[in-house]
mmCIF file of C-alpha atoms in Angstrom:
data_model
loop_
_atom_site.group_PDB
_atom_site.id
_atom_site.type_symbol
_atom_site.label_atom_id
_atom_site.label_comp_id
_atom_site.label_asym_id
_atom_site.label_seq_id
_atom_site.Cartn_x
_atom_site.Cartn_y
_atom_site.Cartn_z
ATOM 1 C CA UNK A 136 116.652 125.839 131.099
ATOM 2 C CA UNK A 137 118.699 128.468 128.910
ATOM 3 C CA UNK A 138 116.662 127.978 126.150
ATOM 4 C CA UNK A 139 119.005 130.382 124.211
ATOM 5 C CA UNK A 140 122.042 128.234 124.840
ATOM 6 C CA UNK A 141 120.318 125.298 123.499
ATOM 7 C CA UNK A 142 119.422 126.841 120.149
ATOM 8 C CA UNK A 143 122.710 127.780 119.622
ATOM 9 C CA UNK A 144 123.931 124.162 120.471
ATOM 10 C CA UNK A 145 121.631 122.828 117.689
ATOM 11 C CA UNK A 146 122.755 124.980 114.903
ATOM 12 C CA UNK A 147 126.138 125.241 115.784
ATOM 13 C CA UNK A 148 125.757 120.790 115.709
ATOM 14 C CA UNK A 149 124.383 121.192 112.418
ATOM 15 C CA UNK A 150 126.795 123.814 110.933
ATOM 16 C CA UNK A 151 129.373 121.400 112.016
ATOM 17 C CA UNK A 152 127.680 118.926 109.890
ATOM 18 C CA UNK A 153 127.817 120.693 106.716
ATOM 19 C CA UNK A 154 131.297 121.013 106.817
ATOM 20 C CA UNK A 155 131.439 117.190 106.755
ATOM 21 C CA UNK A 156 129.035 116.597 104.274
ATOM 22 C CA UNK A 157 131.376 119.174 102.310
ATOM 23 C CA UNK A 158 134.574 117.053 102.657
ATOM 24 C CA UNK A 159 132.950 113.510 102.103
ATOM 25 C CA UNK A 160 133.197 113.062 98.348
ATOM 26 C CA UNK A 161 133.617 109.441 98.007
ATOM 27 C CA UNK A 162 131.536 106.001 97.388
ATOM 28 C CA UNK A 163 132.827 102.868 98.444
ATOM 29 C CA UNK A 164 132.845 100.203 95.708
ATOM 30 C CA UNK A 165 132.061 97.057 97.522
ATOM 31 C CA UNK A 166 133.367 94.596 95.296
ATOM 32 C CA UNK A 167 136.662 95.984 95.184
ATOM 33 C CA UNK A 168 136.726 95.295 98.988
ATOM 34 C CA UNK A 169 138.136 92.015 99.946
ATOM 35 C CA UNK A 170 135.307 91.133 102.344
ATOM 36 C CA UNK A 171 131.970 92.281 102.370
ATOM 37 C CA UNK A 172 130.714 91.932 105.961
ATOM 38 C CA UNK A 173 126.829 91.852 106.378
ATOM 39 C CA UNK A 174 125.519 92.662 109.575
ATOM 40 C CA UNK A 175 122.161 91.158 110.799
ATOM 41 C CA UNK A 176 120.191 93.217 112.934
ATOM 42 C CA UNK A 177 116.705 91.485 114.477
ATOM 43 C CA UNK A 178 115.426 94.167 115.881
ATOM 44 C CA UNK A 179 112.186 94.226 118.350
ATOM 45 C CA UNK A 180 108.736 92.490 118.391
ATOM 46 C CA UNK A 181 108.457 90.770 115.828
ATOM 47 C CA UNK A 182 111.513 91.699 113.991
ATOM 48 C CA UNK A 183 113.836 88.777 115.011
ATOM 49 C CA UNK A 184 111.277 86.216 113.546
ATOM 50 C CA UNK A 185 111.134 88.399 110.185
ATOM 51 C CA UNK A 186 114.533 88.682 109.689
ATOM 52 C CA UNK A 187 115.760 85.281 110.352
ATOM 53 C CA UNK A 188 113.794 84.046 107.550
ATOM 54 C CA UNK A 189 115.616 86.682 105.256
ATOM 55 C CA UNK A 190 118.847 85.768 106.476
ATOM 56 C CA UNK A 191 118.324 82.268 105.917
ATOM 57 C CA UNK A 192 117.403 83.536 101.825
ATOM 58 C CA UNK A 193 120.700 85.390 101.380
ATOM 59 C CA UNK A 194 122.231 83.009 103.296
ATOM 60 C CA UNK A 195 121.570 80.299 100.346
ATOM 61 C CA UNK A 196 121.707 82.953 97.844
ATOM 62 C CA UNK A 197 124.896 84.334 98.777
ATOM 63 C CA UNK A 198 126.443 80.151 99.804
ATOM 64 C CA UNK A 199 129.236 80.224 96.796
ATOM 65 C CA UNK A 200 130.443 84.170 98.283
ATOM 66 C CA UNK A 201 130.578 82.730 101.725
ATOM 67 C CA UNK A 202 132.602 79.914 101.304
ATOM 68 C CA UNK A 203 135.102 81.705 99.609
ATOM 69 C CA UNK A 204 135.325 84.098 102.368
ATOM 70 C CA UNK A 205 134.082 87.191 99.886
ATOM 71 C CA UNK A 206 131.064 87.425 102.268
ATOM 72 C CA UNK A 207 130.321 86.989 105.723
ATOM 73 C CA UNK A 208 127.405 87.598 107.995
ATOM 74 C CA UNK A 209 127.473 89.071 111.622
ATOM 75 C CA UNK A 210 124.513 88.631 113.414
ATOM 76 C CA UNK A 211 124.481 91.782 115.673
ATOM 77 C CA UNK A 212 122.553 91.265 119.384
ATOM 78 C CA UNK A 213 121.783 94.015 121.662
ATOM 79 C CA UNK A 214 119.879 96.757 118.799
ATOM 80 C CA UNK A 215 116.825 96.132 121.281
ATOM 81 C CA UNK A 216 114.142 98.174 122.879
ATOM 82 C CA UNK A 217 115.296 97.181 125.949
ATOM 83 C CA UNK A 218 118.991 97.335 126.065
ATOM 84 C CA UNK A 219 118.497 100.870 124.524
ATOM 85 C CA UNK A 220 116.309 102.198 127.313
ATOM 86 C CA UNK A 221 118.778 100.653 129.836
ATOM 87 C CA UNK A 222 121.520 102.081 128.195
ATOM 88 C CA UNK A 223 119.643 105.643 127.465
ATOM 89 C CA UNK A 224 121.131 106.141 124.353
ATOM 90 C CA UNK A 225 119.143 105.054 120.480
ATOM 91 C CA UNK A 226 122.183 102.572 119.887
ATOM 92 C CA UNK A 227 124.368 101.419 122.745
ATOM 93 C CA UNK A 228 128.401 102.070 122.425
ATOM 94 C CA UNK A 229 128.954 98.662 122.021
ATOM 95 C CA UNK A 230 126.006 98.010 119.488
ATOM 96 C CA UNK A 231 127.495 101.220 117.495
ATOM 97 C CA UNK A 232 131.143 99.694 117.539
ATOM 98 C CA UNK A 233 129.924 96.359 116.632
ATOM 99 C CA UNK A 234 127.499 97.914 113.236
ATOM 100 C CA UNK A 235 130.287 99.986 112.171
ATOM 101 C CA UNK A 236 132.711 96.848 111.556
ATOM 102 C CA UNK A 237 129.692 95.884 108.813
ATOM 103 C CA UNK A 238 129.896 97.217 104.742
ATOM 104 C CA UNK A 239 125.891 96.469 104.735
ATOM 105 C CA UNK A 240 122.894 96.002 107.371
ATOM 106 C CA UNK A 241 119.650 94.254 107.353
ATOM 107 C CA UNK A 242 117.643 95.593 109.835
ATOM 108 C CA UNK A 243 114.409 94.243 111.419
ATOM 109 C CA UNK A 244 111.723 96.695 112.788
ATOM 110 C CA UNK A 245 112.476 98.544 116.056
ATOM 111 C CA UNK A 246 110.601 100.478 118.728
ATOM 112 C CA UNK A 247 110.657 103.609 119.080
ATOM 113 C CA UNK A 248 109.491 104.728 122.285
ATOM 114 C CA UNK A 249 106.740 107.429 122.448
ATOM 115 C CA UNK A 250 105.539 109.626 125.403
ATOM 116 C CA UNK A 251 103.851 107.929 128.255
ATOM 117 C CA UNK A 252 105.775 104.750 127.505
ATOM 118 C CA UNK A 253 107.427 102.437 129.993
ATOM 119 C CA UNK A 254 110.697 103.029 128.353
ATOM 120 C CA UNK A 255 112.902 105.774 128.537
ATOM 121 C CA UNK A 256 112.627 108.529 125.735
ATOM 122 C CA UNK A 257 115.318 107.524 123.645
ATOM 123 C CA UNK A 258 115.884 108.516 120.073
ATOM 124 C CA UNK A 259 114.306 106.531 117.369
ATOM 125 C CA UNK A 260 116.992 103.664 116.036
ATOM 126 C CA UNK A 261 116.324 104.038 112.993
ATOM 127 C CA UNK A 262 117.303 107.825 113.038
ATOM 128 C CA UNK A 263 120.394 107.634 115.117
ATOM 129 C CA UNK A 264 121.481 104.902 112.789
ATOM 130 C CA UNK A 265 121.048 107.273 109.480
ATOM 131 C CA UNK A 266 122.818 109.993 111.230
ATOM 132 C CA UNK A 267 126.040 107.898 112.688
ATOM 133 C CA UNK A 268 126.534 106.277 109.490
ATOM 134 C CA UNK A 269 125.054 108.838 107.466
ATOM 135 C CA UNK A 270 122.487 106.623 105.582
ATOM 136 C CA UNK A 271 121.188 110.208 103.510
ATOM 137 C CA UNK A 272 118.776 108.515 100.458
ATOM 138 C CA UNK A 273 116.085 106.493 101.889
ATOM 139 C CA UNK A 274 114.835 105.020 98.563
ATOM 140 C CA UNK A 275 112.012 103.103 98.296
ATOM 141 C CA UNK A 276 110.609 101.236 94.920
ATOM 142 C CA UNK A 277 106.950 100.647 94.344
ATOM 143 C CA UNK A 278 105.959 98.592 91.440
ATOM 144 C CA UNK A 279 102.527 97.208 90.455
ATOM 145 C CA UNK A 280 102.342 96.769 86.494
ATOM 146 C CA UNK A 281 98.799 95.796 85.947
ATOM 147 C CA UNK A 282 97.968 99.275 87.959
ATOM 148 C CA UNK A 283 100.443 101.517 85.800
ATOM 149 C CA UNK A 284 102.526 102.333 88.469
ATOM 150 C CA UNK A 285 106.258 102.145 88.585
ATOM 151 C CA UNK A 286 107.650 104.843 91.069
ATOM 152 C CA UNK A 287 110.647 105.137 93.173
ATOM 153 C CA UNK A 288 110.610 107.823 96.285
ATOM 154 C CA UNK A 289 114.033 109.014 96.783
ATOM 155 C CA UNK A 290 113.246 110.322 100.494
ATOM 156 C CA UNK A 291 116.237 112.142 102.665
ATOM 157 C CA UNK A 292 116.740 110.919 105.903
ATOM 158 C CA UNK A 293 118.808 112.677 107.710
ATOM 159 C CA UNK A 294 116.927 116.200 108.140
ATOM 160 C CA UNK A 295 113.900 117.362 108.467
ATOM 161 C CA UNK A 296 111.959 116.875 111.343
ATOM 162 C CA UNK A 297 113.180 113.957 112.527
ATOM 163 C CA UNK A 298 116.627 114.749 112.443
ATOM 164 C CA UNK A 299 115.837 116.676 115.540
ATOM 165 C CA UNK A 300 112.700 114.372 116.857
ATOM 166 C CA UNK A 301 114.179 114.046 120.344
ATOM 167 C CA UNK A 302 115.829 117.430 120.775
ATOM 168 C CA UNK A 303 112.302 119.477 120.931
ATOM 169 C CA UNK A 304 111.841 121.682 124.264
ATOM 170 C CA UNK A 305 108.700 122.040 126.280
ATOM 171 C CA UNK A 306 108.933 126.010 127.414
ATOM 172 C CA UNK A 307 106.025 125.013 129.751
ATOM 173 C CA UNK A 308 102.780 123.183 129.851
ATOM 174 C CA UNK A 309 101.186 125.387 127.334
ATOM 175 C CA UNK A 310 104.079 125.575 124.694
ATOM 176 C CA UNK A 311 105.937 122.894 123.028
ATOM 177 C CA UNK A 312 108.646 123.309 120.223
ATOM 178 C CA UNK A 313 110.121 121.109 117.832
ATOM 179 C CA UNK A 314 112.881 122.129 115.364
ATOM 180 C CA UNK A 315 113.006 121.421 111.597
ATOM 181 C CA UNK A 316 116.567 121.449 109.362
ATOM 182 C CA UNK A 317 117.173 121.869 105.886
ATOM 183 C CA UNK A 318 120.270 121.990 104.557
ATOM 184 C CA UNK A 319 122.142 122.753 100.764
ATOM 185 C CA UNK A 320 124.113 119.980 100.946
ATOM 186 C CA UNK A 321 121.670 117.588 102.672
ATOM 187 C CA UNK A 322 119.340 118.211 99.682
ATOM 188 C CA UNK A 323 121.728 118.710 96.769
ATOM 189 C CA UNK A 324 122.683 115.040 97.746
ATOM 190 C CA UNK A 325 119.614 113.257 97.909
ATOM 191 C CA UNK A 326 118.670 115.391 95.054
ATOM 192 C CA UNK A 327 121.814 114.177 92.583
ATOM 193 C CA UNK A 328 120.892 111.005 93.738
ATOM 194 C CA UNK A 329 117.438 110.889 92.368
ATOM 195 C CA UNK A 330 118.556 112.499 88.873
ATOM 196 C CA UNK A 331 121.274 109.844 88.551
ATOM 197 C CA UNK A 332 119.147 107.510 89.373
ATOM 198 C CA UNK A 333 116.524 108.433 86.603
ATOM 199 C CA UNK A 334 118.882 108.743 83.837
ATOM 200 C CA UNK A 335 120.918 105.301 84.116
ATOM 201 C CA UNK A 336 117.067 103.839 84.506
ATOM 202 C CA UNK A 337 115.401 105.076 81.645
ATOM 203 C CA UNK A 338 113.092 107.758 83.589
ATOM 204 C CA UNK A 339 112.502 110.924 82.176
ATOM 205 C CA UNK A 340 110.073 112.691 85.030
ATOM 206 C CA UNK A 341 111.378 113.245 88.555
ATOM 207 C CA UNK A 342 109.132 115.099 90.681
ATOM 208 C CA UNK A 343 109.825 117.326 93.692
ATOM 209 C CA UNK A 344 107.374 117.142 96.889
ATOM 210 C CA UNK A 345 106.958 119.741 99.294
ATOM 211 C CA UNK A 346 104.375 122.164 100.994
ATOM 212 C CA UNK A 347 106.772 125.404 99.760
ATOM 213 C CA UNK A 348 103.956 127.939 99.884
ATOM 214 C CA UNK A 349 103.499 127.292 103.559
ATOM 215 C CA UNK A 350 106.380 125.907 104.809
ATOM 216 C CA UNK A 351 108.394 128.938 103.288
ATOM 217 C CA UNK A 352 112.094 128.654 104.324
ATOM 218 C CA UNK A 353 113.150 125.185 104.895
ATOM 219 C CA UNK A 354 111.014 123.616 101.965
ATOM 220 C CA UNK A 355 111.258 126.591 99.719
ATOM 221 C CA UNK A 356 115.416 125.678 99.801
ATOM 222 C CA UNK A 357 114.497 122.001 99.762
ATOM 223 C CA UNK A 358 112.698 123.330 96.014
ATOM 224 C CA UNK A 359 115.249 125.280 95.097
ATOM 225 C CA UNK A 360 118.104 123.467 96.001
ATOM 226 C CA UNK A 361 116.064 120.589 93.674
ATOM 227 C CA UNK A 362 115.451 122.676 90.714
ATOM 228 C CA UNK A 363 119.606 123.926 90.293
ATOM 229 C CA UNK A 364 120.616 120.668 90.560
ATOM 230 C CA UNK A 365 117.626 119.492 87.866
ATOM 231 C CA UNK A 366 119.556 122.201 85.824
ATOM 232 C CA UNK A 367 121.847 119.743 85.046
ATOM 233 C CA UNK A 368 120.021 117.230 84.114
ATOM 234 C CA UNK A 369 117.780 118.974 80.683
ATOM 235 C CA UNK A 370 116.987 115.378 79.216
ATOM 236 C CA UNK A 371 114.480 115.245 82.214
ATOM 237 C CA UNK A 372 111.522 116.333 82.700
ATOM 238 C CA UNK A 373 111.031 118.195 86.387
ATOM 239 C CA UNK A 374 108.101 119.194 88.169
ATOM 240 C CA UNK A 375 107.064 119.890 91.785
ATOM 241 C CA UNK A 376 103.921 119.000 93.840
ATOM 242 C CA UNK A 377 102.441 119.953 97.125
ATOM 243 C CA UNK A 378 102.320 116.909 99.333
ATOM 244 C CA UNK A 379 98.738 117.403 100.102
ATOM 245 C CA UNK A 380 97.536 117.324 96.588
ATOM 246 C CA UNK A 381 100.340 114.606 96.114
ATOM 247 C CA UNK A 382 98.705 111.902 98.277
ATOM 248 C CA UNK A 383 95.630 112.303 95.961
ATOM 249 C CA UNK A 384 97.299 112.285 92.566
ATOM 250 C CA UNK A 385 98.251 108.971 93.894
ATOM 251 C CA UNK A 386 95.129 107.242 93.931
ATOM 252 C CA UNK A 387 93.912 109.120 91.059
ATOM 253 C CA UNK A 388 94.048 106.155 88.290
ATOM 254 C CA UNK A 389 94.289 108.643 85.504
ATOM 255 C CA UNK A 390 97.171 110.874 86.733
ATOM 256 C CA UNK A 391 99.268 108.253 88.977
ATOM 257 C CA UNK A 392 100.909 106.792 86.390
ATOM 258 C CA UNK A 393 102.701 109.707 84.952
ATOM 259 C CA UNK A 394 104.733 109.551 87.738
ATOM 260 C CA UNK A 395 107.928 107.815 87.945
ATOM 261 C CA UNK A 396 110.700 109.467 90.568
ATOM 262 C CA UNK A 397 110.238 111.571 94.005
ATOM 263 C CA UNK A 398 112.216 113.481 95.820
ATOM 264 C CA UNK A 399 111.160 114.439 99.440
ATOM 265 C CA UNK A 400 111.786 115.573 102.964
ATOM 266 C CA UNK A 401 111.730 113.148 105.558
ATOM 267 C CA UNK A 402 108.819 113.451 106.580
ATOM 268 C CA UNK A 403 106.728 113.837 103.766
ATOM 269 C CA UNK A 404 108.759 110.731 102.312
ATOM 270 C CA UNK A 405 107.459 108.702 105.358
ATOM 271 C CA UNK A 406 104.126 109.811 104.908
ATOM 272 C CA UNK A 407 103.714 109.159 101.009
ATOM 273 C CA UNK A 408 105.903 105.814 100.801
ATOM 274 C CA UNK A 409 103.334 104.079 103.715
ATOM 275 C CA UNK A 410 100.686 105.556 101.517
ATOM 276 C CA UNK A 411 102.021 104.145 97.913
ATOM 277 C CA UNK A 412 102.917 100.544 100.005
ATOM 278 C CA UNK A 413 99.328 100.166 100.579
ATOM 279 C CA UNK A 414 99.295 99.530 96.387
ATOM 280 C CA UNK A 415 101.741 96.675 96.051
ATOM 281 C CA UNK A 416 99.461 94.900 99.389
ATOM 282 C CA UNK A 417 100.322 97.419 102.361
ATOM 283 C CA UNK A 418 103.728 98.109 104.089
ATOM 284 C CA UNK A 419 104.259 94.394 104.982
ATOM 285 C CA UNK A 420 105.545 94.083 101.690
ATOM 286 C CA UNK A 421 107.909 96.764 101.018
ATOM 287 C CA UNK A 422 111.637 96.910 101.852
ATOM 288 C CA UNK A 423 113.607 100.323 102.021
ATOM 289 C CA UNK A 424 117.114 100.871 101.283
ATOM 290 C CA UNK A 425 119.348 103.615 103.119
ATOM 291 C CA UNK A 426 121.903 104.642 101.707
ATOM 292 C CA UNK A 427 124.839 106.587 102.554
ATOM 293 C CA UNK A 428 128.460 106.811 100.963
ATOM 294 C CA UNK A 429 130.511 104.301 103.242
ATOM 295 C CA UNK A 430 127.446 102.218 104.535
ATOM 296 C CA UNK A 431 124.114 101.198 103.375
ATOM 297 C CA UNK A 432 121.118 99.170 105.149
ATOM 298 C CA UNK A 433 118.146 97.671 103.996
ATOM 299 C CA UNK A 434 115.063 97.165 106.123
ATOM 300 C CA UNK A 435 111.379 95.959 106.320
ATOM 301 C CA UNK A 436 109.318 99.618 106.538
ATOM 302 C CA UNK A 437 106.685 98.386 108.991
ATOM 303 C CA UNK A 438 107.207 98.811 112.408
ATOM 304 C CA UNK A 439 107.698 95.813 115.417
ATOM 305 C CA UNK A 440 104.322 94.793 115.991
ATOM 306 C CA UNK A 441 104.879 94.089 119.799
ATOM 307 C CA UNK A 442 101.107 93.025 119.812
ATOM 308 C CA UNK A 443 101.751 89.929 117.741
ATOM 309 C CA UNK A 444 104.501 88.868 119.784
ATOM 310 C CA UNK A 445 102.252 89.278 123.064
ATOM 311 C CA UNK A 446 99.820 87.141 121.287
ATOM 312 C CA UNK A 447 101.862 84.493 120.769
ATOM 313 C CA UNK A 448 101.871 85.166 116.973
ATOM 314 C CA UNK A 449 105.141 86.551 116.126
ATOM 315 C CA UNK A 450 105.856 83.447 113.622
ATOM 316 C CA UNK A 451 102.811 84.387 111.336
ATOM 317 C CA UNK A 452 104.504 87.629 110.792
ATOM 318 C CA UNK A 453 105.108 88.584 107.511
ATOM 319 C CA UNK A 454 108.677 88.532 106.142
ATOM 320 C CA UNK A 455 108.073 89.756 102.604
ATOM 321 C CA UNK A 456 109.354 93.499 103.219
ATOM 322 C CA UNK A 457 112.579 92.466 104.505
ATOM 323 C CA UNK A 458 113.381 89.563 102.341
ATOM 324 C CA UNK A 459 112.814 92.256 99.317
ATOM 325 C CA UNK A 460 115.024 94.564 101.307
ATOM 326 C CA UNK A 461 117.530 91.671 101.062
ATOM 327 C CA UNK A 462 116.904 91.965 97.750
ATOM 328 C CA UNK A 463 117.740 95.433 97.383
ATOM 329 C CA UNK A 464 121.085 94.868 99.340
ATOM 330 C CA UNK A 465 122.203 92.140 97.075
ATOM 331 C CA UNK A 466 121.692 94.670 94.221
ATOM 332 C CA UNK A 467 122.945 97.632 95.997
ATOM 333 C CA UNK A 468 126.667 95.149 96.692
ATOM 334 C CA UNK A 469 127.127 94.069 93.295
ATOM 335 C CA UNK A 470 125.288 90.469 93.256
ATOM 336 C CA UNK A 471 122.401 91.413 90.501
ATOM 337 C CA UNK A 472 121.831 88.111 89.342
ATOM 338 C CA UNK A 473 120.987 86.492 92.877
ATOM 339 C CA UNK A 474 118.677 89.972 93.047
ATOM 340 C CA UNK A 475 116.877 89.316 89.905
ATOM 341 C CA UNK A 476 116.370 85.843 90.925
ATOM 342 C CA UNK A 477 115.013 86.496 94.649
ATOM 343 C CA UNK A 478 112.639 89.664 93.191
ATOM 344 C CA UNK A 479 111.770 87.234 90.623
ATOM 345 C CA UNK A 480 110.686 84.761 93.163
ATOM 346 C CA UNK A 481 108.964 87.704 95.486
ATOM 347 C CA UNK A 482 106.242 88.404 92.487
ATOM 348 C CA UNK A 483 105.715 85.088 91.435
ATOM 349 C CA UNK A 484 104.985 83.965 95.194
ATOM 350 C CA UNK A 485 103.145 87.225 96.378
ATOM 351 C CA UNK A 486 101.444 88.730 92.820
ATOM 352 C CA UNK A 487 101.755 85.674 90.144
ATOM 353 C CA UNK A 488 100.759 82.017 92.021
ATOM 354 C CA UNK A 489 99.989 83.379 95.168
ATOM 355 C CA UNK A 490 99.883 79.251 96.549
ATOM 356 C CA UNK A 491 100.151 80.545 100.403
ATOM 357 C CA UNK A 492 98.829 83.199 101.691
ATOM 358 C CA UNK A 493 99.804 85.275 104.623
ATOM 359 C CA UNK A 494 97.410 86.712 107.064
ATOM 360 C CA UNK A 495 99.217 87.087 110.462
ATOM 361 C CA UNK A 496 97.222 84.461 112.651
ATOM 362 C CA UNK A 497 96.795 80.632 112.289
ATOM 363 C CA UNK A 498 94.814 80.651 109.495
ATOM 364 C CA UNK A 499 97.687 81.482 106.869
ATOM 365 C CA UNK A 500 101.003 80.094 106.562
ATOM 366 C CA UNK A 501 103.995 81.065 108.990
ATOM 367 C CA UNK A 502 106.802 83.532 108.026
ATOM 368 C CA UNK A 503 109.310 80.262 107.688
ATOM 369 C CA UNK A 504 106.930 78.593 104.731
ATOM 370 C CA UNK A 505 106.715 81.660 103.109
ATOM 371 C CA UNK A 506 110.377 82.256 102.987
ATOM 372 C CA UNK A 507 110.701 78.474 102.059
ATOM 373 C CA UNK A 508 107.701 79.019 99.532
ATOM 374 C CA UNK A 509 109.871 82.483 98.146
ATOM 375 C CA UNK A 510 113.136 79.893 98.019
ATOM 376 C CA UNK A 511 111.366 76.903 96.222
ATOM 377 C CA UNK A 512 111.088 79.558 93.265
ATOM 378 C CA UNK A 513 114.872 80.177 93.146
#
């Protein structure tokens, strides 16, 4: 293998990529579209069970919209372990062509295949997804009053580690090498994004993650790149964190809730979202929005559970996360109200009354009561 040659393919892939991210300006406003087209996207393992029960909520939620042709669902088939691995590529052509025709997914869980599996070592989904449609902001909310904590992890997704998670090159048996990307306008994004957010919400800290004094060059640009754009923004307060010390101010009762919006890396963001889940009842509940400027989608932040499905138990999953993702997407499209009224629903059923209770097996109710439970409240 010319190892040269295939450094020089990577950066010259991701130079090419900054010159797009320089040219795309624009948001879409999806209510000045005629149609907004949801796409439904099941997913593996247990992930087709999860997210029928969500579709069924914005189904009703969203009735009025459909019948007057402003929305429509598209359930899209084929985004599955297998038909990946046969196909050797993270999304199919035809699964690609197919999401693309959508404004908005919700996404169930999928497999991604690690070494020694029986499938093929295709990319994750998930991160071939947030590069075709260039889903940047991964943002994920966290909210648990009665514990002081309110944050919201603006986490990019498109660089990083992962961005190159299946492009790493074993020189031989003894030396393996991975490649990490940081760009200025990959972070300047994510970072605007953040700030905005915080000052049309009422925040006045945002706080920058990253290990900087170690990782030197690609998180010392993610900092700096974070700071100029803070510049603009001198009504809030900015400060910056390691990510080790991070995961400990989170637990810490008397320092966690000073903090209110993140910015990360990808992979730190992974890390520290799973961690702040565990808070709000672990990352069953949580949904995840990523967002880009011409698509968004909105998934549950677990992963497929294939062991539940073996087991027969695939219908005590719980559907939670992606039924507050659904949430987020109604938000995210313009329909607040129905979002207020199904996150309304979500803590009254999972923090307030708490009449069923989920556990996964037999002895707690089934993902379709729960969603029926999470309905009766609407």
């Amino acid at each position: 293998m010319d190892y040269m040659k295939r450094y020089e393919d990577i950066i010259k892939m991701q130079l090419d990529r900054i010159e797009k991210m320089k040219k795309d300006t624009d948001f879409v406003d999806y209510q000045a579209l005629d149609k907004i087209v949801i796409g439904i996207i099941g997913g593996d393992g247990i992930g087709p069970a999860i997210t029928e029960h969500a579709h069924k909520v914005l189904r009703t939620l969203l009735a009025d919209q459909v019948a007057t042709g402003k929305v429509e669902f598209k359930v899209i088939e084929g985004c599955t372990i297998e038909n990946r691995a046969a196909a050797g590529k993270a999304i199919p052509d035809d699964v690609l062509a197919e999401i693309k025709t959508c404004n908005v997914l919700l996404k169930g869980p999928t497999t991604t295949p690690r070494k020694g599996d029986k499938w093929a070592n295709v990319e994750s989904a998930n991160v071939a997804m947030r590069k075709e449609l260039d889903l940047f902001a991964n943002v994920r909310p966290v909210k648990i009053p009665e514990k002081g904590i309110d944050w919201t992890f603006f986490r990019e997704n498109t660089e990083c580690l992962y961005a190159m998670g299946s492009q790493g090159v074993t020189i031989e048996d003894d030396l393996a090498v991975d490649f990490r990307v940081i760009t200025t306008q990959g972070t300047e994004r994510i970072a605007r994004m953040a700030f905005d957010y915080a000052k049309a919400n009422g925040k006045d800290r945002v706080t920058i993650v990253t290990k900087a004094n170690v990782v030197k060059t690609t998180d010392g640009k993610f900092l700096d790149v974070c700071k100029k754009v803070a510049e603009e923004y001198p009504e809030i307060e900015t400060d910056d964190w390691y990510i080790d010390i991070m995961t400990a101010k989170l637990v810490d009762e008397k320092r966690r809730g000073q903090f209110q919006v993140m910015i990360l890396p990808n992979l730190y963001g992974d890390i520290l979202t799973d961690e702040a889940a565990e808070f709000q009842g672990g990352v069953g509940t949580a949904g995840s929005a990523n967002l880009g400027k011409h698509y968004a989608m909105f998934e549950a932040i677990h992963g497929s559970a294939p062991r539940m499905v073996q087991e027969g138990r695939d219908k005590y999953a719980d559907p939670c996360s992606v039924i507050r993702a659904g949430a987020m997407l109604l938000s995210h499209i313009g329909y607040q109200e129905q979002a207020d009224k199904l996150f309304a629903a979500i803590e009254e059923c999972t923090v307030k009354e708490k009449k069923l209770r989920i556990t996964g097996r037999e002895d707690g109710a089934t993902g379709a009561q729960f969603a029926d439970y999470i309905l009766s409240k609407i």
